[in-house]
mmCIF file of C-alpha atoms in Angstrom:
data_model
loop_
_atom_site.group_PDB
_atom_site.id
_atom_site.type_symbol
_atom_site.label_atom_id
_atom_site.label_comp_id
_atom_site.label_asym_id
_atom_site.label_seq_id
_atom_site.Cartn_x
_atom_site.Cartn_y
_atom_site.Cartn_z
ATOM 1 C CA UNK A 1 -63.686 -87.927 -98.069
ATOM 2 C CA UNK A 2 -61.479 -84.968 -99.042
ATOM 3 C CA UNK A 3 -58.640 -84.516 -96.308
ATOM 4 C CA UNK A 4 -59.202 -87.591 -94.421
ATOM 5 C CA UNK A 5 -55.556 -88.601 -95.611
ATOM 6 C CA UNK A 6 -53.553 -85.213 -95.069
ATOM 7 C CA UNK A 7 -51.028 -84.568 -92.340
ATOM 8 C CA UNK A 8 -52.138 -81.788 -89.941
ATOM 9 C CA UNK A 9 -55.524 -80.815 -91.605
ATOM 10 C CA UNK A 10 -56.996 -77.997 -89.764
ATOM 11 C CA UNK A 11 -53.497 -77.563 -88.292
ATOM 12 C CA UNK A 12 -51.267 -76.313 -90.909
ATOM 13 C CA UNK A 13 -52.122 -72.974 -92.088
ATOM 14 C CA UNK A 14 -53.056 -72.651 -95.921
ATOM 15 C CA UNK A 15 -51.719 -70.742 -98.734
ATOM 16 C CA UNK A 16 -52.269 -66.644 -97.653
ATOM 17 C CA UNK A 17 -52.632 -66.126 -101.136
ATOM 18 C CA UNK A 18 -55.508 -68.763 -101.819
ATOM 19 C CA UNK A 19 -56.932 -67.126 -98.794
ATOM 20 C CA UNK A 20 -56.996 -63.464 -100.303
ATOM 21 C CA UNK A 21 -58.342 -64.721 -103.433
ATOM 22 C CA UNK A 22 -61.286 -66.871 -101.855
ATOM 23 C CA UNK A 23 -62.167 -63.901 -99.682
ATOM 24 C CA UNK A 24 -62.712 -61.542 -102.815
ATOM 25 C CA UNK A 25 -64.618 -64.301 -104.905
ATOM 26 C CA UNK A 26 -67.002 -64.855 -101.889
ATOM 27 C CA UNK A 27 -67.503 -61.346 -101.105
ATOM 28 C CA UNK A 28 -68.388 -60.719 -104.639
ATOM 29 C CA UNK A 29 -70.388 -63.439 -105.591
ATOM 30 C CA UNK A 30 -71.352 -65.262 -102.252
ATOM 31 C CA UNK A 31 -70.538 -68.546 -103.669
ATOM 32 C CA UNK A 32 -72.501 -68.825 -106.460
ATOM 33 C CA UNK A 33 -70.564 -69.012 -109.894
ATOM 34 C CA UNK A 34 -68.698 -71.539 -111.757
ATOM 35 C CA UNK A 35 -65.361 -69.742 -111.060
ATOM 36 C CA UNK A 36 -65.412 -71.121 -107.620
ATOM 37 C CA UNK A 37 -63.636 -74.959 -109.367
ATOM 38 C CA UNK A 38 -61.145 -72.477 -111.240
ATOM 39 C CA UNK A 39 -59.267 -72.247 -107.696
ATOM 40 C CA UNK A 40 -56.595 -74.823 -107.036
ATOM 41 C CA UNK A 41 -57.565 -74.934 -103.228
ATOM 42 C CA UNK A 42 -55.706 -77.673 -100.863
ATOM 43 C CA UNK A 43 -57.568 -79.561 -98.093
ATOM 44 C CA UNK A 44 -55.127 -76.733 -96.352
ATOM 45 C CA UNK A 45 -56.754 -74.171 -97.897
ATOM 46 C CA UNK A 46 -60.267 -75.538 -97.363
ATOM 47 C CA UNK A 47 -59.406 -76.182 -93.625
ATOM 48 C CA UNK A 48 -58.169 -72.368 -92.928
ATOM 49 C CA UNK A 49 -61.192 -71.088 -94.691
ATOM 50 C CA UNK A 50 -63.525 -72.941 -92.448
ATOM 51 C CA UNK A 51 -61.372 -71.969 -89.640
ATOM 52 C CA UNK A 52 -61.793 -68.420 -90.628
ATOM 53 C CA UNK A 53 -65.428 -68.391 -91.558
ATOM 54 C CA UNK A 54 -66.694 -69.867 -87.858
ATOM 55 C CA UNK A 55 -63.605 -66.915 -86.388
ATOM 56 C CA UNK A 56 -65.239 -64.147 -88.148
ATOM 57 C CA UNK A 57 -68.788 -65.034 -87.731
ATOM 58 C CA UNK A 58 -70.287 -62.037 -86.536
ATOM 59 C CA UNK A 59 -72.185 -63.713 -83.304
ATOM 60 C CA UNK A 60 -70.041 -66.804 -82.030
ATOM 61 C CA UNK A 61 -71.901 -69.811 -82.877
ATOM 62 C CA UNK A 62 -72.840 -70.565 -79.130
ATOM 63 C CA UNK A 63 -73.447 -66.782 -78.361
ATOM 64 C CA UNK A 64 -74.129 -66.360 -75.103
ATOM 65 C CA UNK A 65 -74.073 -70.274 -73.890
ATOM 66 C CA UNK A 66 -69.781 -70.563 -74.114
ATOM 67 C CA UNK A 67 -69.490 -69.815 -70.529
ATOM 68 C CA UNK A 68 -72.710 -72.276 -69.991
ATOM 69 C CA UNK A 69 -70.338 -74.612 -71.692
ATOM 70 C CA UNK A 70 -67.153 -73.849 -69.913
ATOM 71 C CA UNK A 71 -68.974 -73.881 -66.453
ATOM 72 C CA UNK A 72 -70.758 -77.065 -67.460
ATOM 73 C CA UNK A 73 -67.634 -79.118 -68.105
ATOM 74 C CA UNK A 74 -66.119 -77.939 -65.395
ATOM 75 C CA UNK A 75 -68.532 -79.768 -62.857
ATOM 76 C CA UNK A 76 -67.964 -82.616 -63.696
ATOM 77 C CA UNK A 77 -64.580 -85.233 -62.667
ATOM 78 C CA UNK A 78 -62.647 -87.088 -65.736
ATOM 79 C CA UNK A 79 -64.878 -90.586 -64.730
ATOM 80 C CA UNK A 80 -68.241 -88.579 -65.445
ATOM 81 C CA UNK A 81 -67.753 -88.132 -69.366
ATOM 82 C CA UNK A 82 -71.903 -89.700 -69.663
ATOM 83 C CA UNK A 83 -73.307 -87.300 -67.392
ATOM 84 C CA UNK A 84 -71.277 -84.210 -68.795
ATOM 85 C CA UNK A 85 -72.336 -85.396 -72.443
ATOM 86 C CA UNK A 86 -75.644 -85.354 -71.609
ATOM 87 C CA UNK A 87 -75.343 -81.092 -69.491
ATOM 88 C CA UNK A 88 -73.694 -79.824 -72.859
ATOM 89 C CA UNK A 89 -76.267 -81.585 -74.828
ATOM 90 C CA UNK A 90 -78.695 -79.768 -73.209
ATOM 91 C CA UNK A 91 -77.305 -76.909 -73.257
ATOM 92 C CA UNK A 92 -76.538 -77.213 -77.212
ATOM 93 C CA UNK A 93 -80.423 -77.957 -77.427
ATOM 94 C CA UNK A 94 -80.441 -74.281 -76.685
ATOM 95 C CA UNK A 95 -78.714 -72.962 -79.593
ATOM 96 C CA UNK A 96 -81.081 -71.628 -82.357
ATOM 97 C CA UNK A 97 -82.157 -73.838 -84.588
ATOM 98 C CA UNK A 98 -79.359 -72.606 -87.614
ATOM 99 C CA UNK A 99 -76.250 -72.522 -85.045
ATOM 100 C CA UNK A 100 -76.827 -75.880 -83.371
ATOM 101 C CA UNK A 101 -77.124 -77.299 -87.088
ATOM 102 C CA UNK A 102 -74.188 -76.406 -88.118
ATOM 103 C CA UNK A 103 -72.369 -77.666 -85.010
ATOM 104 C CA UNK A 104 -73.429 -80.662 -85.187
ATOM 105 C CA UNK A 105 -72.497 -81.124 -88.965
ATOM 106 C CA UNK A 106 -69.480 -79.932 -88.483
ATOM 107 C CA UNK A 107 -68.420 -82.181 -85.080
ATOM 108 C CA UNK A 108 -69.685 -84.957 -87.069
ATOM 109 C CA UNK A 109 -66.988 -84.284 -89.711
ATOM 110 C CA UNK A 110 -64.272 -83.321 -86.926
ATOM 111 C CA UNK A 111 -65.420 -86.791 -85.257
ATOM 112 C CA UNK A 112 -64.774 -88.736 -88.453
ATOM 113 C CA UNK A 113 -61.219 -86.494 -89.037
ATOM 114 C CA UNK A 114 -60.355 -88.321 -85.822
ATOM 115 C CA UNK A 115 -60.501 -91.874 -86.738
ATOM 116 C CA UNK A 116 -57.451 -90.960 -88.981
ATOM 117 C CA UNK A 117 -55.178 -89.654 -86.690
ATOM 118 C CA UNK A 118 -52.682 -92.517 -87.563
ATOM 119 C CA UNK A 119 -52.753 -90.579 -91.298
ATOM 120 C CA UNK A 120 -53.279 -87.416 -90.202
ATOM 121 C CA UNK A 121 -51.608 -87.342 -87.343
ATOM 122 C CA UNK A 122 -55.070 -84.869 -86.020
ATOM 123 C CA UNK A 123 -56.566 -87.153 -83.383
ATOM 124 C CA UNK A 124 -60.089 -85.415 -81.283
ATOM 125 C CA UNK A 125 -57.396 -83.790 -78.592
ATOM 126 C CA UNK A 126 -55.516 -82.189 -81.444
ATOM 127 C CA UNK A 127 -58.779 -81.278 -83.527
ATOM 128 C CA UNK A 128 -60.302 -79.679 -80.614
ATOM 129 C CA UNK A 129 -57.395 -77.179 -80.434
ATOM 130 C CA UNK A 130 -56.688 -76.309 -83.433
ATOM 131 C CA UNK A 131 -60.633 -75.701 -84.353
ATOM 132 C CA UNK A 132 -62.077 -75.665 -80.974
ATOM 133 C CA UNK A 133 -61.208 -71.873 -80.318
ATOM 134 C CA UNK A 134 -62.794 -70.802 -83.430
ATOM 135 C CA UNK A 135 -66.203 -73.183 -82.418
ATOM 136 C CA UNK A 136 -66.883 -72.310 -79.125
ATOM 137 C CA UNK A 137 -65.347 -68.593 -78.195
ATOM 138 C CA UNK A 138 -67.148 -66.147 -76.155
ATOM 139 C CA UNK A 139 -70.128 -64.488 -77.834
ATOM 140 C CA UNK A 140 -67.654 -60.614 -76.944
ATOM 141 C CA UNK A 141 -64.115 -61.324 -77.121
ATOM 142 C CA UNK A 142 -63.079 -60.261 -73.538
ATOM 143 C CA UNK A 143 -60.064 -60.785 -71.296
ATOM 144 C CA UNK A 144 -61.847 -62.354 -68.363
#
């Protein structure tokens, strides 16, 4: 349960350096080596790289459905949190098969984060900021 103790995960940034050096190692091997344990990576730097890996993606993860999301939530009042569950899960039923996998594995892990917010001081509100942007973001970066 790596980071479920650490103040501001997914919050405060990681080491720049770290960062340079796990961007050459995975754009030379793609993961696969031993050398990847030689790295002495913080939850930190683990964090900002998954950060940067959904923010550089090169289709968003919801694609074309983030304004299906955004328009979705905003139907519905602050007393209707069932009924607006259940329009974005149907609309997340509509991701391929790959995307809405990995969104789902990785709001299960962002749901657990929350539970130690007393620790981590990262409850859902603060979690949804600081990764939400990177998650759902239009599938064209646009100023509208």
């Amino acid at each position: 349960a790596h980071g479920l103790e650490i103040v501001g995960i997914f919050r405060v940034p990681g080491s720049a350096q770290i960062e340079k050096q796990l961007r050459r190692y995975f754009n030379k091997n793609c993961g696969k080596g031993d050398e990847f344990d030689n790295f002495d990576m913080s939850a930190h730097d683990s964090a900002g790289m998954i950060k940067l890996f959904f923010r550089e993606l090169p289709s968003a993860l919801c694609g074309e459905l983030f304004l299906e999301f955004v328009e979705t939530q905003k139907k519905f009042k602050p007393d209707q949190v069932e009924e607006m569950i259940y329009a974005i899960k149907e609309i997340i039923f509509k991701l391929p098969p790959n995307n809405r996998g990995t969104l789902k594995y990785t709001c299960k892990r962002l749901y657990l984060l929350g539970f130690h917010k007393e620790t981590t001081k990262m409850g859902w509100d603060n979690l949804a900021m600081c990764i939400g942007p990177d998650l759902l973001r239009p599938a064209v970066d646009s100023i509208e």
